[in-house]
């Protein structure tokens, strides 16, 4: 079963509380989503593989540990996942970025794929699938299905707020995927929105409400 990591760092908790507030502006929301993603990314990249590399300091030659090559892919689930990409890229600027486009059918809540473009060498990469909200888990499960179909093997899922229902569904569908979340909320409402949540993450990122 994949592990679930809920971050208890005070900065992450504070910023996650701030983005929930109804009167947080689009600008502040976007900036804080970026900051939280970077803080979470710092922890989520903890197990990236290192290799011994020979370097020369002004004093002598030596061997040090450095990250192995350019072996990371970040895959936002469109469109809200885009808000988490810059924070991750600030940490791993050489990462490749794929995109998966899904929308939830407003009546059935079932995810429908409309776009999927991934790095061709996705199979070799540590893939970070990012989406701010893990609600029913339907979009995350479907996105990871598509990404695995294209060959990805090592996948981590990162979101800001998750429902217990979403975590359970994702763990059941993809037991090999570790889940990193900033906050675990109470439940879903009848429209599959997270409570207390923050509303629609895409609308709040892009000011479309
Ligand atoms: N997507 C969102 O943006 N918010 C929710 O609460 C659930 C899904």
Short mmCIF file of C-alpha atoms and ligand atoms in Angstrom, two decimals:
data_model
loop_
_atom_site.label_atom_id
_atom_site.label_comp_id
_atom_site.label_asym_id
_atom_site.label_seq_id
_atom_site.Cartn_x
_atom_site.Cartn_y
_atom_site.Cartn_z
CA UNK A 1 0.00 0.00 0.00
CA UNK A 2 1.31 3.48 -0.88
CA UNK A 3 2.23 5.69 2.05
CA UNK A 4 0.36 8.89 2.87
CA UNK A 5 2.41 11.84 4.10
CA UNK A 6 0.48 14.72 5.68
CA UNK A 7 2.73 17.73 6.25
CA UNK A 8 2.69 19.23 9.71
CA UNK A 9 5.23 21.98 9.01
CA UNK A 10 3.89 25.28 10.44
CA UNK A 11 4.59 27.23 7.22
CA UNK A 12 2.65 24.70 5.16
CA UNK A 13 -0.23 24.67 7.65
CA UNK A 14 -0.35 28.48 7.80
CA UNK A 15 -0.30 28.98 4.04
CA UNK A 16 -2.84 26.19 3.50
CA UNK A 17 -5.18 27.92 5.98
CA UNK A 18 -4.65 31.24 4.14
CA UNK A 19 -5.65 29.86 0.74
CA UNK A 20 -8.89 28.51 2.20
CA UNK A 21 -10.11 31.99 3.20
CA UNK A 22 -12.92 33.27 1.00
CA UNK A 23 -11.38 36.76 0.79
CA UNK A 24 -7.88 35.67 -0.29
CA UNK A 25 -7.23 37.39 -3.63
CA UNK A 26 -6.41 35.52 -6.83
CA UNK A 27 -2.87 36.94 -6.73
CA UNK A 28 -2.26 35.82 -3.13
CA UNK A 29 -3.91 32.45 -3.75
CA UNK A 30 -1.66 31.79 -6.76
CA UNK A 31 1.49 32.87 -4.92
CA UNK A 32 0.72 30.74 -1.88
CA UNK A 33 -0.13 27.66 -3.97
CA UNK A 34 3.31 28.11 -5.55
CA UNK A 35 4.98 28.47 -2.15
CA UNK A 36 3.20 25.48 -0.60
CA UNK A 37 4.11 23.36 -3.63
CA UNK A 38 7.76 24.31 -3.24
CA UNK A 39 7.77 23.54 0.49
CA UNK A 40 6.04 20.20 -0.13
CA UNK A 41 8.33 19.45 -3.06
CA UNK A 42 11.33 19.85 -0.80
CA UNK A 43 10.09 16.93 1.31
CA UNK A 44 8.64 14.89 -1.54
CA UNK A 45 12.02 14.86 -3.31
CA UNK A 46 13.77 13.52 -0.20
CA UNK A 47 14.35 10.06 -1.69
CA UNK A 48 15.64 11.12 -5.10
CA UNK A 49 18.64 8.99 -6.03
CA UNK A 50 22.11 10.50 -5.73
CA UNK A 51 25.31 9.45 -7.45
CA UNK A 52 29.00 9.93 -6.64
CA UNK A 53 30.47 12.60 -8.91
CA UNK A 54 34.07 13.75 -9.16
CA UNK A 55 34.45 17.52 -8.83
CA UNK A 56 37.28 19.95 -8.35
CA UNK A 57 37.18 22.63 -5.65
CA UNK A 58 39.74 25.49 -5.59
CA UNK A 59 41.62 23.28 -3.11
CA UNK A 60 41.62 19.75 -4.57
CA UNK A 61 39.79 17.06 -6.48
CA UNK A 62 37.10 15.24 -4.54
CA UNK A 63 34.02 13.06 -4.89
CA UNK A 64 30.62 14.36 -3.83
CA UNK A 65 27.02 13.19 -4.05
CA UNK A 66 24.86 14.88 -6.68
CA UNK A 67 21.44 14.20 -8.18
CA UNK A 68 21.45 11.60 -10.94
CA UNK A 69 20.87 13.30 -14.33
CA UNK A 70 17.62 14.90 -15.37
CA UNK A 71 15.33 12.18 -14.24
CA UNK A 72 12.20 13.94 -12.97
CA UNK A 73 8.89 14.63 -14.65
CA UNK A 74 6.18 16.86 -13.22
CA UNK A 75 2.70 16.14 -14.55
CA UNK A 76 -0.02 18.62 -13.59
CA UNK A 77 -3.62 17.57 -14.03
CA UNK A 78 -5.15 20.45 -16.04
CA UNK A 79 -6.04 22.99 -15.19
CA UNK A 80 -5.64 23.49 -11.44
CA UNK A 81 -2.50 21.33 -11.32
CA UNK A 82 -0.68 24.02 -13.35
CA UNK A 83 -0.63 26.18 -10.22
CA UNK A 84 1.73 23.72 -8.53
CA UNK A 85 4.28 23.42 -11.36
CA UNK A 86 6.34 26.58 -10.80
CA UNK A 87 6.96 25.79 -7.14
CA UNK A 88 8.27 22.35 -8.08
CA UNK A 89 10.35 23.75 -10.94
CA UNK A 90 12.00 26.20 -8.55
CA UNK A 91 13.49 23.12 -6.86
CA UNK A 92 14.16 20.95 -9.91
CA UNK A 93 14.54 23.35 -12.85
CA UNK A 94 15.65 20.60 -15.24
CA UNK A 95 12.53 18.52 -14.75
CA UNK A 96 10.41 17.82 -17.80
CA UNK A 97 6.74 18.75 -17.62
CA UNK A 98 3.93 16.62 -19.05
CA UNK A 99 0.26 17.52 -19.05
CA UNK A 100 -2.90 15.50 -18.54
CA UNK A 101 -6.23 17.16 -19.26
CA UNK A 102 -9.32 15.81 -17.56
CA UNK A 103 -12.66 17.30 -16.75
CA UNK A 104 -15.30 15.99 -14.41
CA UNK A 105 -18.64 15.31 -16.05
CA UNK A 106 -20.84 17.65 -14.01
CA UNK A 107 -23.58 15.04 -13.66
CA UNK A 108 -21.77 11.74 -13.21
CA UNK A 109 -18.54 13.26 -11.74
CA UNK A 110 -16.65 10.72 -13.92
CA UNK A 111 -13.33 12.06 -15.32
CA UNK A 112 -13.05 12.40 -19.10
CA UNK A 113 -9.58 12.73 -20.74
CA UNK A 114 -9.17 15.45 -23.38
CA UNK A 115 -5.38 15.86 -23.45
CA UNK A 116 -2.31 13.79 -22.57
CA UNK A 117 1.22 14.81 -23.60
CA UNK A 118 4.12 13.34 -21.64
CA UNK A 119 7.92 13.25 -22.00
CA UNK A 120 8.77 10.31 -24.30
CA UNK A 121 11.18 8.89 -21.70
CA UNK A 122 8.55 8.97 -18.93
CA UNK A 123 9.31 5.31 -18.09
CA UNK A 124 12.78 6.28 -16.79
CA UNK A 125 11.63 9.23 -14.70
CA UNK A 126 10.40 9.79 -11.18
CA UNK A 127 7.00 11.27 -11.95
CA UNK A 128 5.27 13.81 -9.67
CA UNK A 129 1.58 14.04 -10.56
CA UNK A 130 0.22 17.28 -9.10
CA UNK A 131 -3.32 18.53 -8.51
CA UNK A 132 -4.34 20.82 -5.63
CA UNK A 133 -7.49 18.90 -4.65
CA UNK A 134 -7.93 15.14 -4.16
CA UNK A 135 -11.72 14.95 -3.91
CA UNK A 136 -13.35 11.68 -5.08
CA UNK A 137 -9.97 10.52 -6.39
CA UNK A 138 -11.52 9.97 -9.84
CA UNK A 139 -9.28 12.45 -11.70
CA UNK A 140 -6.08 11.36 -9.95
CA UNK A 141 -6.84 7.68 -10.56
CA UNK A 142 -7.66 8.27 -14.24
CA UNK A 143 -4.61 10.53 -14.77
CA UNK A 144 -2.30 7.95 -13.19
CA UNK A 145 -3.94 5.24 -15.35
CA UNK A 146 -3.07 7.25 -18.50
CA UNK A 147 0.46 7.96 -17.28
CA UNK A 148 1.08 4.30 -16.45
CA UNK A 149 -0.29 3.33 -19.90
CA UNK A 150 2.50 5.48 -21.38
CA UNK A 151 5.07 3.51 -19.40
CA UNK A 152 5.61 5.46 -16.16
CA UNK A 153 6.64 3.24 -13.26
CA UNK A 154 7.64 5.49 -10.37
CA UNK A 155 4.81 7.85 -9.51
CA UNK A 156 4.24 10.16 -6.55
CA UNK A 157 0.96 12.07 -6.18
CA UNK A 158 1.07 15.52 -4.59
CA UNK A 159 -1.94 17.63 -3.65
CA UNK A 160 -2.74 20.42 -1.23
CA UNK A 161 -6.04 19.24 0.25
CA UNK A 162 -7.39 15.69 0.26
CA UNK A 163 -10.62 14.09 1.41
CA UNK A 164 -10.52 10.77 3.28
CA UNK A 165 -12.63 9.29 0.46
CA UNK A 166 -10.13 10.40 -2.19
CA UNK A 167 -7.14 9.06 -0.30
CA UNK A 168 -8.81 5.69 0.16
CA UNK A 169 -9.85 5.44 -3.50
CA UNK A 170 -6.40 6.42 -4.79
CA UNK A 171 -4.62 4.00 -2.46
CA UNK A 172 -6.93 1.20 -3.56
CA UNK A 173 -6.56 1.91 -7.30
CA UNK A 174 -2.80 2.61 -7.23
CA UNK A 175 -1.24 0.95 -4.17
CA UNK A 176 2.26 1.62 -5.54
CA UNK A 177 1.81 5.42 -5.46
CA UNK A 178 2.83 7.45 -2.39
CA UNK A 179 0.59 10.44 -1.62
CA UNK A 180 1.87 13.77 -0.25
CA UNK A 181 -0.75 16.17 1.09
CA UNK A 182 -0.70 19.48 2.95
CA UNK A 183 -4.03 18.88 4.74
CA UNK A 184 -6.51 16.03 5.15
CA UNK A 185 -10.03 17.43 5.34
CA UNK A 186 -13.28 16.10 6.79
CA UNK A 187 -15.39 14.86 3.90
CA UNK A 188 -16.98 15.47 0.51
CA UNK A 189 -20.32 17.23 0.09
CA UNK A 190 -23.10 16.00 -2.21
CA UNK A 191 -21.47 17.78 -5.20
CA UNK A 192 -18.10 16.08 -4.58
CA UNK A 193 -16.50 19.25 -3.21
CA UNK A 194 -14.19 18.96 -0.21
CA UNK A 195 -15.34 20.31 3.18
CA UNK A 196 -14.09 22.61 4.60
CA UNK A 197 -11.86 22.76 1.48
CA UNK A 198 -11.28 25.99 -0.43
CA UNK A 199 -13.92 25.87 -3.16
CA UNK A 200 -12.89 25.31 -6.77
CA UNK A 201 -9.09 25.45 -6.95
CA UNK A 202 -9.04 26.18 -10.70
CA UNK A 203 -11.45 29.09 -10.37
CA UNK A 204 -9.51 30.50 -7.42
CA UNK A 205 -6.18 30.22 -9.27
CA UNK A 206 -7.42 31.84 -12.45
CA UNK A 207 -10.15 34.16 -11.19
CA UNK A 208 -12.81 32.53 -13.33
CA UNK A 209 -15.65 32.60 -10.83
N1 LIG B 1 -12.01 20.24 -7.04
C1 LIG B 1 -11.88 21.45 -6.44
O1 LIG B 1 -11.33 22.38 -7.03
N2 LIG B 1 -12.38 21.61 -5.20
C2 LIG B 1 -12.98 20.62 -4.52
O2 LIG B 1 -13.41 20.83 -3.38
C3 LIG B 1 -13.10 19.37 -5.16
C4 LIG B 1 -12.61 19.19 -6.41
#
